[in-house]
Coordinates of C-alpha atoms in Angstrom, one line a residue:
M243 CA 120.9 39.3 146.4
G244 CA 117.4 40.8 147.1
L245 CA 118.5 41.9 150.5
L246 CA 121.7 43.5 149.2
G247 CA 119.9 45.2 146.4
S248 CA 117.3 46.8 148.6
P249 CA 119.5 49.4 150.3
F250 CA 121.1 50.3 146.9
D251 CA 117.7 50.8 145.3
S252 CA 116.6 53.0 148.2
L253 CA 119.8 55.1 147.9
L254 CA 119.3 55.4 144.2
Y255 CA 115.7 56.6 144.6
M256 CA 116.7 59.0 147.3
L257 CA 119.4 60.5 145.1
L258 CA 117.0 60.8 142.1
G259 CA 114.4 62.5 144.4
V260 CA 117.0 65.0 145.7
S261 CA 118.2 65.7 142.2
F262 CA 114.6 66.4 140.9
T263 CA 113.8 68.5 144.0
V264 CA 116.9 70.6 143.5
W265 CA 116.3 70.9 139.8
F266 CA 112.7 72.1 140.1
T267 CA 113.6 74.4 143.0
L268 CA 116.3 76.2 141.0
L269 CA 113.9 76.3 138.0
L270 CA 111.2 77.8 140.2
V271 CA 113.4 80.3 142.0
F272 CA 115.6 81.6 139.2
I273 CA 113.4 81.3 136.1
V274 CA 109.6 80.8 136.7
V275 CA 109.1 83.2 139.6
P276 CA 111.1 86.1 137.9
A277 CA 109.2 85.4 134.7
I278 CA 105.8 85.8 136.5
F279 CA 106.8 89.2 137.8
G280 CA 108.7 90.2 134.6
L281 CA 112.1 90.4 136.4
S282 CA 115.6 89.2 135.3
F283 CA 118.7 88.5 137.3
G284 CA 120.9 89.4 134.3
I285 CA 122.1 85.9 133.8
R286 CA 121.1 85.8 130.1
T287 CA 122.8 89.1 129.4
L288 CA 126.0 87.8 131.0
Y289 CA 125.7 84.5 129.0
M290 CA 125.3 86.6 125.7
K291 CA 128.5 88.6 126.5
V292 CA 130.5 85.4 127.1
L293 CA 129.2 83.9 123.8
L294 CA 130.3 87.0 121.9
K295 CA 133.8 86.7 123.4
V296 CA 134.0 83.0 122.4
F297 CA 132.7 83.8 118.8
E298 CA 135.3 86.5 118.5
W299 CA 138.1 84.2 119.5
A300 CA 136.9 81.5 117.1
T301 CA 136.7 84.0 114.2
L302 CA 140.2 85.3 114.9
R303 CA 141.5 81.7 115.0
I304 CA 139.8 80.8 111.7
E305 CA 141.2 84.0 110.0
R306 CA 144.7 83.3 111.3
S307 CA 144.5 79.7 110.0
A308 CA 143.3 80.9 106.6
K309 CA 146.2 83.3 106.3
E310 CA 148.7 80.6 107.3
K311 CA 147.4 78.3 104.6
K312 CA 146.9 81.2 102.1
H313 CA 143.2 80.3 101.7
L314 CA 140.6 82.9 100.8
L315 CA 138.0 83.3 103.6
Y316 CA 134.7 83.9 101.9
K317 CA 132.3 86.3 103.6
P318 CA 128.9 86.9 102.1
N319 CA 127.3 90.3 101.8
T320 CA 125.4 91.7 104.8
N321 CA 122.0 91.8 103.1
G322 CA 122.8 89.2 100.3
I323 CA 121.7 91.3 97.4
I324 CA 123.4 93.3 94.6
A325 CA 122.7 97.0 95.2
K326 CA 121.1 98.6 92.1
K327 CA 119.8 102.2 91.7
P328 CA 116.0 102.2 91.2
T329 CA 115.2 103.2 87.7
S330 CA 112.2 102.9 85.5
L331 CA 111.9 100.7 82.4
E332 CA 111.7 103.8 80.2
E333 CA 114.9 105.2 81.6
E334 CA 116.8 102.0 81.2
L335 CA 115.7 101.6 77.6
K336 CA 116.6 105.2 76.9
E337 CA 120.1 104.5 78.2
I338 CA 120.5 101.4 76.1
R339 CA 119.3 103.1 73.0
R340 CA 121.6 106.1 73.7
N341 CA 124.6 103.9 74.1
G342 CA 123.7 101.9 71.0
S343 CA 123.2 105.0 68.8
G344 CA 125.9 107.2 70.1
Q345 CA 123.5 110.1 70.6
D346 CA 120.7 111.2 72.9
L347 CA 117.4 109.5 72.5
D348 CA 115.6 112.9 72.4
S349 CA 117.6 114.1 69.5
S350 CA 115.6 113.8 66.2
S351 CA 118.3 114.8 63.7
P352 CA 119.8 112.0 61.7
T353 CA 123.6 111.4 61.9
V354 CA 126.2 109.2 60.3
H355 CA 124.9 106.5 62.7
G356 CA 121.5 106.5 61.0
P357 CA 118.1 107.5 62.2
S358 CA 117.5 108.1 65.9
P359 CA 116.1 105.1 67.7
S360 CA 113.3 107.3 69.0
S361 CA 111.9 107.6 65.4
S362 CA 110.9 103.9 65.3
E363 CA 108.4 102.0 67.3
F364 CA 110.9 99.2 68.1
A365 CA 114.7 99.1 68.4
V366 CA 116.6 95.9 68.3
S367 CA 118.6 97.1 71.2
D368 CA 115.5 96.7 73.4
V369 CA 116.1 93.0 73.3
F370 CA 119.3 93.5 75.3
Y371 CA 117.4 95.1 78.1
F372 CA 115.0 92.2 78.6
S373 CA 117.9 89.7 78.2
R374 CA 119.9 91.4 80.8
R375 CA 117.0 91.6 83.2
G376 CA 116.4 87.9 82.8
V377 CA 120.1 87.0 83.5
E378 CA 120.0 89.4 86.6
S379 CA 116.9 87.6 87.9
I380 CA 118.7 84.3 87.7
V381 CA 122.0 85.5 89.2
D382 CA 120.5 87.7 91.9
D383 CA 117.1 86.3 92.6
E384 CA 115.5 88.7 95.1
V385 CA 112.7 86.3 96.0
T386 CA 114.0 82.8 96.4
K387 CA 116.9 83.7 98.6
R388 CA 114.4 85.2 101.1
F389 CA 113.2 81.7 101.9
T390 CA 116.6 80.3 102.8
A391 CA 118.7 80.7 105.9
E392 CA 120.6 84.0 106.2
E393 CA 124.4 83.6 105.5
L394 CA 126.7 84.5 108.4
E395 CA 130.0 86.4 108.1
S396 CA 131.5 84.3 111.0
W397 CA 131.0 80.9 112.4
N398 CA 128.9 80.6 115.6
L399 CA 130.1 77.1 116.6
L400 CA 126.9 75.4 115.5
T401 CA 126.8 72.2 113.5
R402 CA 124.3 73.7 111.2
S403 CA 126.7 76.3 109.9
N404 CA 127.5 76.1 106.2
Y405 CA 131.2 75.9 106.9
H406 CA 133.3 73.1 108.3
F407 CA 135.4 75.4 110.4
R408 CA 135.5 73.0 113.4
H409 CA 138.2 70.9 111.5
I410 CA 140.7 73.8 111.4
S411 CA 142.5 73.1 114.7
V412 CA 142.4 70.8 117.7
R413 CA 141.4 73.6 120.1
L414 CA 138.6 74.7 117.8
T415 CA 137.3 71.2 117.5
A416 CA 137.4 70.8 121.3
L417 CA 135.5 74.1 121.8
W418 CA 132.9 73.0 119.3
G419 CA 132.5 69.6 121.1
L420 CA 132.2 71.4 124.5
G421 CA 129.5 73.6 123.0
L422 CA 127.7 70.5 121.6
V423 CA 127.6 69.0 125.1
I424 CA 126.4 72.3 126.7
R425 CA 123.6 72.8 124.2
Y426 CA 122.2 69.3 124.0
C427 CA 123.0 68.0 127.5
C428 CA 122.4 71.1 129.7
L429 CA 120.4 73.7 127.8
L430 CA 118.0 71.5 125.8
P431 CA 116.6 69.6 128.9
L432 CA 116.2 72.9 130.7
R433 CA 114.4 74.5 127.8
L434 CA 112.1 71.6 127.2
T435 CA 111.2 71.6 130.9
L436 CA 110.4 75.4 130.7
A437 CA 108.4 75.0 127.5
F438 CA 106.3 72.2 129.0
T439 CA 105.8 74.3 132.2
G440 CA 104.7 77.4 130.3
I441 CA 102.3 75.5 127.9
T442 CA 100.8 73.5 130.8
L443 CA 100.2 76.6 132.9
L444 CA 98.7 78.4 130.0
V445 CA 96.2 75.5 129.2
V446 CA 95.3 75.0 132.9
F447 CA 94.9 78.6 133.9
T448 CA 93.1 79.8 130.8
T449 CA 90.6 76.9 131.1
I450 CA 89.9 77.9 134.7
I451 CA 89.5 81.6 133.9
G452 CA 87.1 80.6 131.1
F453 CA 84.5 79.6 133.8
L454 CA 84.5 83.1 135.3
P455 CA 81.8 85.6 134.2
N456 CA 82.8 88.2 131.6
G457 CA 84.1 91.4 133.3
R458 CA 87.1 93.3 134.4
M459 CA 88.4 90.6 136.8
K460 CA 88.3 88.0 134.0
N461 CA 90.1 90.3 131.6
F462 CA 92.7 91.2 134.2
L463 CA 93.5 87.6 135.1
S464 CA 93.6 86.6 131.5
E465 CA 96.1 89.2 130.6
K466 CA 98.3 88.3 133.6
V467 CA 98.2 84.6 132.7
H468 CA 99.0 85.2 129.0
L469 CA 102.0 87.5 130.0
M470 CA 103.3 85.0 132.6
C471 CA 103.2 82.0 130.3
S472 CA 104.7 83.9 127.3
R473 CA 107.6 85.0 129.5
I474 CA 108.2 81.5 130.7
C475 CA 108.2 80.3 127.0
V476 CA 110.6 83.1 126.1
R477 CA 113.0 81.8 128.7
A478 CA 112.6 78.3 127.2
L479 CA 114.4 79.8 124.2
T480 CA 117.0 81.8 126.3
A481 CA 115.6 84.8 124.4
I482 CA 117.2 88.1 125.0
I483 CA 114.8 90.8 123.8
T484 CA 115.4 94.6 123.6
Y485 CA 112.2 96.6 123.3
H486 CA 112.4 100.2 122.0
H487 CA 109.9 103.0 122.2
S488 CA 107.4 101.3 124.5
E489 CA 105.3 104.5 124.5
N490 CA 104.1 103.5 121.0
K491 CA 102.8 100.0 122.1
P492 CA 99.5 99.1 120.5
K493 CA 96.3 100.2 122.2
N494 CA 93.1 98.2 122.8
G495 CA 90.8 98.1 119.8
G496 CA 93.7 98.6 117.4
I497 CA 95.5 96.5 114.8
C498 CA 99.2 95.7 115.2
V499 CA 101.2 94.6 112.1
A500 CA 104.7 93.3 112.1
N501 CA 107.2 91.6 109.8
H502 CA 107.3 87.8 110.1
T503 CA 110.4 85.7 110.5
S504 CA 109.3 82.9 112.8
P505 CA 106.3 81.5 114.7
I506 CA 108.0 82.7 117.9
D507 CA 107.4 86.3 116.8
I508 CA 104.1 85.8 118.6
I509 CA 105.6 85.0 122.0
I510 CA 108.3 87.6 121.5
L511 CA 105.6 90.3 121.3
A512 CA 103.2 88.6 123.8
S513 CA 105.9 88.6 126.5
D514 CA 105.7 92.5 126.5
G515 CA 102.0 92.9 126.0
C516 CA 98.7 91.0 125.4
Y517 CA 97.3 90.6 121.9
A518 CA 94.3 88.9 120.3
M519 CA 95.6 86.3 117.9
V520 CA 94.2 85.6 114.5
G521 CA 94.6 82.2 112.7
Q522 CA 93.3 78.9 111.5
I523 CA 92.0 76.3 113.9
H524 CA 94.4 73.4 114.3
G525 CA 94.1 69.9 115.7
G526 CA 96.3 68.1 118.2
L527 CA 98.3 70.0 120.9
M528 CA 97.9 73.3 119.0
G529 CA 94.2 72.8 118.9
I530 CA 94.1 72.2 122.7
I531 CA 96.0 75.4 123.3
Q532 CA 93.8 77.4 121.0
R533 CA 90.5 76.2 122.6
S534 CA 91.8 76.9 126.1
M535 CA 93.1 80.4 125.1
V536 CA 89.8 81.5 123.5
K537 CA 87.9 80.7 126.7
A538 CA 89.8 83.4 128.6
C539 CA 90.3 85.9 125.8
P540 CA 88.5 86.8 122.5
H541 CA 91.1 85.4 120.1
I542 CA 89.8 85.0 116.5
W543 CA 90.2 81.5 115.2
F544 CA 88.8 80.4 111.8
E545 CA 88.0 77.0 110.2
R546 CA 89.9 76.1 107.1
S547 CA 86.9 76.8 104.9
E548 CA 86.2 80.1 106.6
I549 CA 89.7 81.6 106.3
K550 CA 89.3 81.7 102.5
D551 CA 86.2 83.9 102.8
R552 CA 87.7 87.4 102.8
H553 CA 84.3 89.0 103.6
L554 CA 83.8 86.8 106.7
V555 CA 87.4 87.4 107.9
A556 CA 87.0 91.2 107.4
K557 CA 83.7 91.1 109.3
R558 CA 85.1 89.2 112.3
L559 CA 88.1 91.5 112.5
S560 CA 86.0 94.7 112.1
D561 CA 83.6 93.6 114.9
H562 CA 86.6 93.0 117.2
V563 CA 88.2 96.4 116.4
E564 CA 84.9 98.3 117.0
D565 CA 85.0 97.3 120.7
R566 CA 87.6 99.5 122.4
N567 CA 87.8 97.1 125.3
N568 CA 89.2 94.2 123.2
L569 CA 92.9 93.6 123.0
P570 CA 94.7 94.8 119.9
I571 CA 94.8 92.3 117.1
L572 CA 98.2 91.0 116.1
I573 CA 98.6 90.3 112.3
F574 CA 101.5 89.4 110.1
P575 CA 100.5 90.8 106.7
E576 CA 103.2 89.0 104.7
G577 CA 101.4 85.8 105.2
T578 CA 104.6 83.7 105.4
C579 CA 108.0 83.7 107.1
I580 CA 110.8 85.7 105.5
N581 CA 114.5 85.1 106.4
N582 CA 115.2 88.1 108.6
T583 CA 116.8 90.1 105.8
S584 CA 113.7 91.6 104.1
V585 CA 110.1 92.7 104.3
M586 CA 107.9 91.4 101.4
M587 CA 104.5 92.6 100.2
F588 CA 101.8 93.2 102.8
K589 CA 98.4 91.9 102.1
K590 CA 95.9 94.7 102.0
G591 CA 93.1 93.1 104.1
S592 CA 94.0 94.5 107.5
F593 CA 94.6 97.9 106.1
E594 CA 91.1 98.0 104.7
I595 CA 89.6 97.4 108.2
A596 CA 91.2 100.1 110.3
S597 CA 92.3 103.6 109.5
T598 CA 95.0 103.5 112.2
I599 CA 97.7 100.8 112.3
Y600 CA 100.4 100.2 115.0
P601 CA 103.5 99.0 113.1
V602 CA 106.2 96.9 114.9
A603 CA 109.6 95.9 113.5
I604 CA 111.4 92.8 114.6
K605 CA 115.0 92.0 113.8
Y606 CA 116.9 88.9 115.1
D607 CA 120.6 88.6 115.6
P608 CA 121.6 85.5 113.6
R609 CA 125.0 85.1 115.4
F610 CA 123.3 83.2 118.3
G611 CA 120.7 81.2 116.4
D612 CA 118.7 81.3 113.1
A613 CA 115.1 82.1 114.0
F614 CA 113.8 81.8 110.4
W615 CA 111.3 79.0 109.9
N616 CA 111.7 77.4 106.5
S617 CA 108.3 75.6 106.6
S618 CA 109.0 73.8 103.3
K619 CA 112.0 72.1 104.8
F620 CA 111.3 71.7 108.5
G621 CA 108.1 70.7 110.4
M622 CA 107.1 72.6 113.5
V623 CA 108.5 70.0 116.0
S624 CA 111.9 69.8 114.3
Y625 CA 112.0 73.6 113.9
L626 CA 111.4 74.1 117.7
L627 CA 114.1 71.5 118.5
H628 CA 116.4 73.4 116.1
M629 CA 115.6 76.6 118.1
M630 CA 116.0 75.1 121.5
S631 CA 119.4 73.6 120.6
S632 CA 120.7 77.0 119.5
W633 CA 122.8 79.2 121.7
A634 CA 120.1 81.8 122.3
I635 CA 117.5 83.9 120.5
V636 CA 118.6 87.6 120.5
C637 CA 116.4 90.2 118.9
S638 CA 115.3 93.8 118.9
V639 CA 111.7 95.0 118.8
W640 CA 110.8 98.6 117.8
Y641 CA 107.3 100.0 118.4
L642 CA 106.7 102.6 115.7
P643 CA 104.3 105.5 116.1
P644 CA 100.7 104.7 115.0
M645 CA 100.1 105.4 111.3
S646 CA 96.8 106.6 109.8
R647 CA 95.6 106.3 106.2
Q648 CA 96.0 109.6 104.5
E649 CA 93.4 111.4 102.4
G650 CA 93.1 109.8 98.9
E651 CA 95.3 106.9 99.9
D652 CA 93.9 103.4 99.2
A653 CA 94.6 100.2 101.2
V654 CA 97.5 99.1 99.0
Q655 CA 99.3 102.4 99.2
F656 CA 98.7 102.5 103.0
A657 CA 100.1 99.0 103.3
N658 CA 103.2 99.8 101.3
R659 CA 103.9 103.0 103.4
V660 CA 103.6 101.0 106.6
K661 CA 105.9 98.2 105.2
A662 CA 108.5 100.8 104.2
A663 CA 108.5 102.3 107.7
I664 CA 109.0 98.8 109.3
A665 CA 111.8 97.9 106.8
R666 CA 113.6 101.2 107.4
Q667 CA 113.4 100.9 111.2
G668 CA 114.5 97.2 111.3
G669 CA 117.3 97.7 108.7
L670 CA 115.5 95.3 106.3
V671 CA 115.3 95.3 102.5
D672 CA 111.9 96.6 101.3
L673 CA 110.7 94.3 98.5
L674 CA 107.5 94.6 96.5
W675 CA 107.3 90.8 95.8
D676 CA 104.5 88.7 97.2
G677 CA 105.6 86.2 99.8
G678 CA 103.1 83.7 98.3
L679 CA 105.8 83.1 95.6
K680 CA 107.4 80.8 98.3
R681 CA 104.9 78.1 97.3
S682 CA 103.5 79.2 93.9
K683 CA 104.7 80.3 90.5
V684 CA 105.0 83.9 89.4
K685 CA 101.6 85.3 88.6
D686 CA 100.8 86.2 85.0
T687 CA 99.9 89.7 86.2
F688 CA 103.6 90.4 87.0
K689 CA 104.5 89.4 83.4
E690 CA 101.6 91.4 82.0
E691 CA 102.7 94.5 83.9
Q692 CA 106.1 94.6 82.2
Q693 CA 104.4 94.0 78.8
K694 CA 102.0 96.9 79.4
L695 CA 104.8 99.2 80.4
Y696 CA 106.8 98.4 77.3
S697 CA 103.8 98.7 74.9
K698 CA 102.9 102.0 76.6
I699 CA 106.3 103.3 75.7
L700 CA 105.9 102.2 72.1
V701 CA 102.4 103.6 71.8
G702 CA 103.5 106.9 73.4
T703 CA 106.4 107.1 70.9
H704 CA 104.1 106.5 68.0
E705 CA 101.6 109.1 69.2
D706 CA 104.4 111.7 69.8
R707 CA 105.6 111.2 66.2
G708 CA 102.1 111.6 64.8
R709 CA 101.6 114.9 66.7
S710 CA 104.9 116.2 65.4

C-alpha cells in the first residue's frame, strides 16, 4: 500500500504546486503589477456592466411576478426622509395660531372669534405645535435611520437583502445560488489573498524604509509604497472608483476633510494620493500596521488618554500643518460612520487649526454592496468579510476647490459651510445633528435651545405689547 500510495502522493503534490504557481502568477500579472503602476485592464469595469445587466433582469422578473400575483412591490424613498420646507419655530407657531383664530396673527383688532392670539403671552394652540413635532420625530427620525443600512429600491442578489426575492421563481433561485458560489468560492479567496499581500507588503516595506535617513529619497519611497499597497487593498474589494476634479487634490501641509461612511474611506482616498493619518493607537494587527507606517511617514497617532486632550491634539495637528513638506492630514470631522445618505455635524477642531480646508465628497453605489459600517452591530473582522463577500465596491470621489475661512466667520460657521458644500456635491442630506447621538442620548442643550426660542417669542410679544 505504501508503494502504491507514493506515486499518487507525488502526483497530488505536483498538481497542488502547479495550481498555486498558476494562481500566484495570474495574481501577480493581472492584479499586483498593474496596481503598482496604477494601471487597469478594464476587467472590473466590464464586471460592473455585467452585474448591472443581471440586476436589471432580476428586477424585471420580480416586478413581473408581483403583477401576476397582484402584490404591491414596496420601494423606499431614495433618501429615506420626508421632505419638509425649512421654517422657523416662530413662523410655524404663527401659522398654527392663525389657523386656530381664523385671522392673521399680526391683526390686533378683536373679532367674533375673540381676542387675537398675539395679545396673550401663551396660546393653547402652541401645545399642538410641540405635540406635532414630537410625533414627527418618532415617525421620521432623522438621526437614528442614519445609523442603519440604506434601503435599496431593487434586489442585488445578496443574502443580506431585506427582501426574500430569491423564492419568487426557480430561475431567480438558481441565479442567486450561482452568485453565492461565485462570491464565496471564487471572489472571497482571491480578495483575502490580495488583502494579505497588500498588508504584508505595507508592513515589510515601511519598516525597511524607516531605517533610511530623513530626506527626499525616504519621502519618495514612502509615498510610492503607500500608494502601491493602497491600490492592492482596493483591488481586494473589487473597488471601482471614479475620481472627479483631480486638479483640486489636497496639497502638502493642508487639511483634507471628507464625509465618513466606512473605514475603507481611507484606502479609497489613499489609492489616489498620500495622506498623513490621524487616529488612536491600537493593539494587535492594527497596532503593527500603525507602528510600521509611522516609521516611514509622519502619521499622527495618539494614546487613548491623549486623544481626549483637545489642546494636545490641536498642538500636534498645528505643528504638522506648519511644515509645508508634510503630507496633507486626512480627517473625518463627523467622528463616526453615517449610512451613505447624509452628512452630519462636523466637529470644529480641524477648522480651528487651518484657515484653508480641502473638502472631499465620497458617495458609494449601494447596488453592488453596502459600504456602511454599523460599528454597534458588526466588529471590524465581520465587517471586512461582509465587504469582501459583496459583489463590488463602487463609489465616486469629488475633490472640491479649497475653502478658506471668511472674515468674521468662526470655526463652527466655517465647518457648516464646508459640510454643506460636501453634501451638495455628493447628493447627500445636510443634517445639523451630532453623529455622537449614535452612542449617547440627546444633549440637554438641544432641548434648552428650543425652550429658549419659545421663551424669546413670548418675552418679545410681552415687550411689544408694553411698548404699544
